[in-house]
Short mmCIF file of C-alpha atoms in Angstrom, two decimals:
data_model
loop_
_atom_site.label_atom_id
_atom_site.label_comp_id
_atom_site.label_asym_id
_atom_site.label_seq_id
_atom_site.Cartn_x
_atom_site.Cartn_y
_atom_site.Cartn_z
CA MET R 1 -11.80 27.99 20.10
CA SER R 2 -8.49 28.63 18.17
CA LYS R 3 -8.52 26.51 14.85
CA LYS R 4 -5.95 23.96 15.34
CA SER R 5 -3.83 22.00 12.27
CA VAL R 6 -0.94 20.01 11.96
CA ALA R 7 1.78 19.63 9.16
CA PHE R 8 2.48 15.87 7.56
CA ILE R 9 6.12 16.30 6.54
CA LEU R 10 7.55 13.22 4.37
CA ASN R 11 11.67 13.43 3.84
CA LEU R 12 12.84 11.23 0.91
CA HIS R 13 16.57 10.44 1.32
CA LEU R 14 19.16 7.94 0.48
CA PRO R 15 22.90 7.86 0.20
CA TYR R 16 24.07 8.22 -3.26
CA VAL R 17 24.79 4.88 -4.97
CA ARG R 18 25.28 4.38 -8.82
CA HIS R 19 27.85 1.67 -9.58
CA LEU R 20 27.23 0.44 -13.20
CA GLU R 21 30.79 -1.38 -13.19
CA TYR R 22 28.33 -4.32 -11.52
CA PRO R 23 25.63 -6.23 -13.56
CA ARG R 24 24.00 -5.60 -9.74
CA PHE R 25 24.99 -4.03 -6.96
CA LEU R 26 23.67 -4.53 -3.87
CA GLU R 27 23.43 -0.89 -1.96
CA GLU R 28 21.86 -0.28 -5.18
CA ASP R 29 18.21 -1.90 -3.90
CA TRP R 30 18.17 0.67 -1.50
CA LEU R 31 17.23 3.05 -3.98
CA PHE R 32 14.42 0.14 -5.38
CA GLU R 33 13.03 -1.16 -2.49
CA SER R 34 12.37 2.73 -1.78
CA MET R 35 10.73 3.85 -4.90
CA SER R 36 8.82 0.05 -5.47
CA GLU R 37 7.55 0.08 -2.12
CA SER R 38 7.40 3.39 -0.66
CA TYR R 39 7.37 6.49 -2.74
CA LEU R 40 5.20 4.10 -6.21
CA PRO R 41 2.57 3.55 -3.80
CA MET R 42 2.59 6.75 -2.27
CA LEU R 43 1.86 8.60 -5.10
CA ARG R 44 -0.53 5.84 -5.92
CA MET R 45 -2.71 6.59 -2.68
CA PHE R 46 -1.52 10.92 -3.39
CA TYR R 47 -3.48 10.28 -7.45
CA LYS R 48 -6.52 8.65 -5.59
CA LEU R 49 -7.27 11.13 -3.16
CA ARG R 50 -6.92 13.81 -5.74
CA ASP R 51 -8.91 11.49 -7.75
CA GLU R 52 -11.72 11.68 -5.57
CA LYS R 53 -11.64 14.97 -5.02
CA ILE R 54 -10.76 13.97 -1.47
CA PRO R 55 -8.92 17.63 -0.27
CA TYR R 56 -5.81 17.25 1.87
CA SER R 57 -2.01 18.64 1.63
CA LEU R 58 1.41 17.66 2.69
CA THR R 59 4.61 18.35 2.31
CA VAL R 60 7.54 16.58 0.53
CA SER R 61 11.19 16.78 1.12
CA ILE R 62 13.78 15.02 -1.31
CA SER R 63 17.14 15.38 -1.26
CA SER R 64 19.70 16.41 -3.82
CA THR R 65 21.03 12.62 -4.23
CA ILE R 66 17.11 11.06 -4.47
CA MET R 67 16.35 13.65 -7.52
CA CYS R 68 20.08 12.75 -9.14
CA MET R 69 19.49 8.91 -8.61
CA VAL R 70 15.74 8.71 -10.11
CA THR R 71 16.32 10.81 -13.22
CA ASP R 72 19.13 9.04 -13.13
CA GLU R 73 18.84 6.90 -17.19
CA SER R 74 20.99 3.70 -15.95
CA LEU R 75 19.34 3.60 -12.70
CA GLN R 76 15.75 4.42 -14.32
CA ASN R 77 16.53 1.39 -16.35
CA ARG R 78 17.77 -1.07 -13.76
CA PHE R 79 15.04 -0.65 -11.77
CA ASN R 80 13.10 -1.76 -14.15
CA SER R 81 15.16 -4.69 -14.26
CA TYR R 82 14.53 -4.99 -10.79
CA LEU R 83 10.87 -4.69 -10.50
CA GLU R 84 10.81 -7.53 -13.94
CA ARG R 85 12.92 -9.91 -11.37
CA ASN R 86 10.67 -9.47 -8.62
CA ARG R 87 7.75 -9.62 -10.73
CA GLU R 88 8.72 -13.19 -12.45
CA LEU R 89 9.80 -14.30 -8.51
CA GLY R 90 5.79 -12.54 -7.57
CA GLU R 91 4.21 -15.22 -10.15
CA LYS R 92 6.14 -17.98 -8.88
CA GLU R 93 5.77 -16.72 -5.06
CA VAL R 94 1.90 -17.24 -6.30
CA VAL R 95 2.02 -20.77 -7.19
CA ARG R 96 4.14 -21.81 -4.27
CA CYS R 97 2.05 -20.10 -1.61
CA ALA R 98 -1.44 -21.48 -3.30
CA THR R 99 0.09 -25.62 -2.90
CA LYS R 100 2.80 -25.24 0.01
CA GLN R 101 1.42 -22.39 1.91
CA PRO R 102 -2.00 -21.62 1.63
CA GLU R 103 -2.11 -19.06 4.37
CA PHE R 104 0.29 -16.56 2.49
CA LEU R 105 -1.85 -16.41 -0.91
CA GLU R 106 -3.31 -13.70 -0.35
CA MET R 107 0.01 -11.38 0.44
CA ALA R 108 2.32 -13.36 -2.42
CA VAL R 109 -0.90 -11.83 -4.72
CA PHE R 110 -0.92 -8.83 -3.04
CA TYR R 111 2.56 -7.98 -3.96
CA LEU R 112 2.32 -9.40 -7.27
CA GLU R 113 -0.65 -7.24 -8.16
CA GLN R 114 1.53 -4.14 -5.99
CA LEU R 115 4.58 -5.40 -9.16
CA LYS R 116 2.42 -5.10 -11.63
CA GLN R 117 0.98 -1.66 -11.13
CA ASN R 118 4.66 -0.38 -10.33
CA LEU R 119 5.53 -1.74 -13.60
CA THR R 120 2.77 0.35 -15.54
CA ASP R 121 3.34 3.27 -13.10
CA PHE R 122 6.71 3.43 -13.96
CA ASN R 123 7.01 2.76 -17.31
CA ASP R 124 3.92 4.20 -19.12
CA LEU R 125 2.73 7.32 -16.36
CA TYR R 126 5.94 8.23 -15.43
CA ARG R 127 8.53 7.13 -18.86
CA GLY R 128 10.46 6.37 -15.83
CA ASN R 129 11.02 9.32 -14.03
CA ILE R 130 9.27 9.48 -10.61
CA LEU R 131 9.46 12.96 -9.98
CA GLU R 132 7.01 13.66 -12.80
CA GLY R 133 4.52 12.35 -10.72
CA PHE R 134 5.55 14.83 -7.82
CA LYS R 135 5.69 18.27 -9.77
CA SER R 136 2.19 17.56 -11.03
CA LEU R 137 0.66 16.67 -7.81
CA GLU R 138 2.66 19.74 -6.85
CA ALA R 139 1.21 22.36 -9.66
CA SER R 140 -2.71 21.08 -8.65
CA GLY R 141 -1.92 22.48 -4.75
CA HIS R 142 -2.02 18.78 -3.40
CA LEU R 143 1.84 18.88 -2.27
CA GLU R 144 4.53 21.30 -1.33
CA LEU R 145 7.75 19.80 -2.47
CA ILE R 146 10.63 20.94 -0.29
CA THR R 147 14.59 20.14 0.03
CA THR R 148 17.03 19.50 2.61
CA ALA R 149 20.94 19.44 2.49
CA ALA R 150 23.17 18.12 0.02
CA THR R 151 24.36 14.87 0.81
CA HIS R 152 21.95 15.67 4.24
CA ALA R 153 25.00 15.97 6.44
CA PHE R 154 23.71 17.13 10.31
CA LEU R 155 24.45 20.76 9.62
CA PRO R 156 26.01 21.19 13.40
CA LEU R 157 28.48 19.18 13.32
CA TYR R 158 30.02 21.98 10.53
CA GLN R 159 28.81 24.95 12.39
CA GLU R 160 33.06 26.12 12.71
CA TYR R 161 32.58 25.68 8.86
CA PRO R 162 30.40 28.27 7.23
CA THR R 163 31.70 27.68 3.79
CA ALA R 164 30.57 24.18 4.55
CA ILE R 165 27.11 24.97 5.80
CA ASN R 166 26.55 27.10 2.56
CA ALA R 167 28.00 24.56 -0.21
CA GLN R 168 24.79 22.24 1.51
CA VAL R 169 22.77 24.91 1.48
CA GLU R 170 23.22 26.20 -2.21
CA LEU R 171 23.91 22.62 -4.10
CA ALA R 172 20.39 21.83 -2.25
CA ILE R 173 18.53 24.54 -3.55
CA GLN R 174 20.62 24.98 -6.90
CA SER R 175 19.21 21.04 -7.50
CA PHE R 176 15.92 21.87 -6.05
CA LEU R 177 15.47 24.62 -8.93
CA THR R 178 17.08 22.44 -12.05
CA THR R 179 14.66 20.03 -11.07
CA PHE R 180 11.16 21.76 -10.16
CA GLY R 181 12.09 24.90 -11.53
CA HIS R 182 11.41 27.27 -8.15
CA VAL R 183 13.18 27.99 -5.60
CA PRO R 184 11.71 26.09 -1.89
CA LYS R 185 10.08 27.70 0.42
CA GLY R 186 10.82 24.66 3.17
CA PHE R 187 13.85 23.47 3.96
CA TRP R 188 14.29 20.16 5.72
CA LEU R 189 16.85 20.20 8.68
CA PRO R 190 18.92 16.55 8.24
CA GLU R 191 18.12 14.92 12.02
CA CYS R 192 16.37 17.70 13.01
CA GLY R 193 19.87 19.51 13.60
CA TYR R 194 20.15 22.97 14.60
CA TYR R 195 22.86 25.87 15.66
CA PRO R 196 21.87 29.20 16.54
CA GLY R 197 22.63 31.42 13.71
CA LEU R 198 21.86 28.53 10.73
CA GLU R 199 18.64 30.34 9.66
CA GLU R 200 20.85 33.19 8.36
CA THR R 201 22.57 31.13 5.62
CA LEU R 202 18.99 29.72 4.93
CA LYS R 203 17.26 33.47 4.96
CA TYR R 204 19.83 34.03 2.42
CA HIS R 205 18.81 31.24 -0.15
CA GLY R 206 15.41 32.17 0.29
CA ILE R 207 14.20 29.61 2.89
CA THR R 208 11.21 30.76 5.09
CA TRP R 209 10.48 28.14 7.45
CA PHE R 210 12.56 24.92 8.41
CA GLN R 211 11.57 22.11 11.12
CA VAL R 212 13.39 21.38 13.87
CA ALA R 213 13.08 18.71 17.00
CA SER R 214 10.68 19.42 19.83
CA GLN R 215 13.87 19.40 22.27
CA SER R 216 15.00 22.65 20.34
CA MET R 217 11.50 24.15 21.66
CA LEU R 218 11.24 22.40 25.22
CA LEU R 219 15.05 22.76 26.08
CA SER R 220 16.08 26.74 25.41
CA PRO R 221 17.07 28.77 27.13
CA ASP R 222 14.74 31.44 25.84
CA LYS R 223 10.68 30.59 27.19
CA VAL R 224 8.64 29.13 24.51
CA SER R 225 5.39 30.14 25.62
CA TYR R 226 3.42 26.90 23.47
CA GLY R 227 6.58 24.28 23.99
CA ASP R 228 6.78 22.21 21.25
CA TYR R 229 2.75 22.95 19.98
CA ARG R 230 3.06 25.82 17.89
CA PRO R 231 5.96 27.17 15.33
CA ILE R 232 8.14 30.48 16.38
CA ARG R 233 9.70 32.96 14.47
CA CYS R 234 13.86 33.79 14.74
CA PRO R 235 14.99 37.13 14.67
CA ASN R 236 15.54 37.23 11.00
CA GLY R 237 11.75 36.51 10.41
CA VAL R 238 12.29 32.57 9.44
CA ALA R 239 9.92 30.21 10.78
CA ALA R 240 11.29 27.37 12.91
CA PHE R 241 7.80 24.52 12.88
CA PRO R 242 8.72 21.90 16.53
CA ARG R 243 8.68 17.85 14.96
CA ASP R 244 6.09 16.75 17.40
CA PHE R 245 7.64 14.42 20.19
CA GLN R 246 4.96 11.53 20.52
CA ALA R 247 3.88 11.76 16.90
CA THR R 248 7.34 10.79 16.31
CA SER R 249 7.10 7.94 19.07
CA LEU R 250 4.39 6.04 17.54
CA VAL R 251 6.36 6.58 14.05
CA TRP R 252 10.14 5.25 14.96
CA SER R 253 9.66 4.03 18.60
CA ASN R 254 10.50 -0.03 18.22
CA THR R 255 8.73 -0.15 21.67
CA SER R 256 6.30 2.14 22.34
CA GLY R 257 5.18 2.40 18.48
CA TYR R 258 3.80 0.87 15.56
CA PRO R 259 6.85 -0.80 14.45
CA CYS R 260 6.60 -3.19 18.07
CA ASP R 261 2.84 -3.48 17.43
CA ARG R 262 2.11 -6.98 16.69
CA THR R 263 -0.89 -5.91 14.56
CA TYR R 264 2.07 -5.41 11.73
CA ARG R 265 4.26 -6.69 9.54
CA GLU R 266 7.50 -7.56 10.44
CA PHE R 267 9.81 -5.71 7.60
CA TYR R 268 13.08 -8.24 8.90
CA ARG R 269 11.50 -11.17 7.91
CA ASP R 270 11.75 -12.03 4.28
CA ILE R 271 11.88 -15.03 1.95
CA GLY R 272 15.05 -13.84 0.84
CA TYR R 273 16.34 -15.40 3.49
CA ASP R 274 14.00 -18.26 4.50
CA LEU R 275 13.64 -19.88 1.56
CA PRO R 276 16.34 -22.37 -0.16
CA MET R 277 19.20 -21.22 -2.03
CA GLU R 278 18.20 -22.97 -5.20
CA TYR R 279 14.61 -21.83 -5.67
CA ILE R 280 15.61 -18.31 -4.09
CA GLY R 281 19.15 -17.52 -5.64
CA LYS R 282 18.37 -16.01 -8.78
CA TYR R 283 16.26 -13.40 -7.27
CA ILE R 284 19.15 -12.22 -4.70
CA HIS R 285 23.00 -11.34 -4.89
CA GLU R 286 25.87 -13.47 -6.05
CA PRO R 287 27.65 -14.87 -5.24
CA GLU R 288 25.09 -16.48 -2.72
CA VAL R 289 24.46 -12.98 -0.54
CA ARG R 290 20.59 -12.64 0.82
CA VAL R 291 18.50 -9.91 0.73
CA PHE R 292 15.44 -8.82 0.58
CA THR R 293 13.24 -9.48 -1.70
CA GLY R 294 10.03 -7.74 -0.44
CA PHE R 295 7.86 -10.99 -0.02
CA LYS R 296 7.02 -10.69 3.93
CA TYR R 297 4.66 -12.91 5.27
CA TRP R 298 4.82 -12.60 8.86
CA ALA R 299 3.55 -10.15 11.51
CA ILE R 300 5.67 -8.15 14.59
CA THR R 301 5.53 -11.24 17.30
CA GLY R 302 8.49 -9.97 19.44
CA ASN R 303 12.59 -10.64 18.49
CA THR R 304 12.38 -14.08 17.69
CA ASP R 305 12.04 -16.20 14.74
CA GLN R 306 8.79 -17.52 16.09
CA LYS R 307 6.47 -15.38 14.20
CA ARG R 308 2.35 -15.70 13.15
CA PRO R 309 1.45 -15.07 9.28
CA TYR R 310 0.75 -11.40 9.19
CA ASP R 311 -2.73 -10.70 8.50
CA ARG R 312 -2.92 -7.55 6.38
CA SER R 313 -7.11 -6.90 6.66
CA LEU R 314 -6.31 -6.70 10.21
CA ALA R 315 -3.76 -3.98 9.62
CA GLN R 316 -6.24 -2.09 8.30
CA LYS R 317 -8.65 -1.78 10.29
#
């Protein structure tokens, strides 16, 4: 039997947001939430696996906008303030839950400990620049780092403007080279958007492989013998890896994937919207603009506001 393999590719991208003319800017929370709830915990897991000598290999695509924002000293300082502010909220939540909602105490403690660890990792381990963590994991052979279009543009929309396509690819490669010291071999196509001929631009800039949607294989006018279960090589030698449709549905679908599984945590129910303004006001945006705080205690339980408490131990099983 021939050897089977699967490639895990994670794509890190957010729009560029930097508005220092405001003391706090709501859309900057997109970055801060991602760093606090995804990037830093993910790096901890990668480091833990490496330290325990558990073999693994993944690919991580990092967009130019992410590179620019996480290395910006002003945004680094604002993220540190975000963590400190939420740590203070976490300490209050542990006290509140212990006396008023004990069913949420375990999660409140979990969130507080995660915020404390995020502060330690961000300031002491990465010295404010989380890309150092990815560089270390790449150097040890556990991650392959690649990039995507400079502004994550959906490239097929611009195929009539080759200079725009070239700019998206060239600027992305330059940003990656400046940040990581080498040209990436792979390229994440935003929204898996491909059009015939795009591989020529990618090859010109040193890219040897990219990923596409499974439909690019399954609906191709050219016969593809193995459907979306095997990569193909373009006439110019660049390889195209199809994204598995079933696995994608499990990750993304809110009707058949884990986003609708009642075992998991409800993302959209947050104390930033639930608790009284006199309690939560300091931790959301002025004037009285409610936002996510990251403290979420409920499980996915249908489309109404009637939810059951989230059971982390059950989800971990």
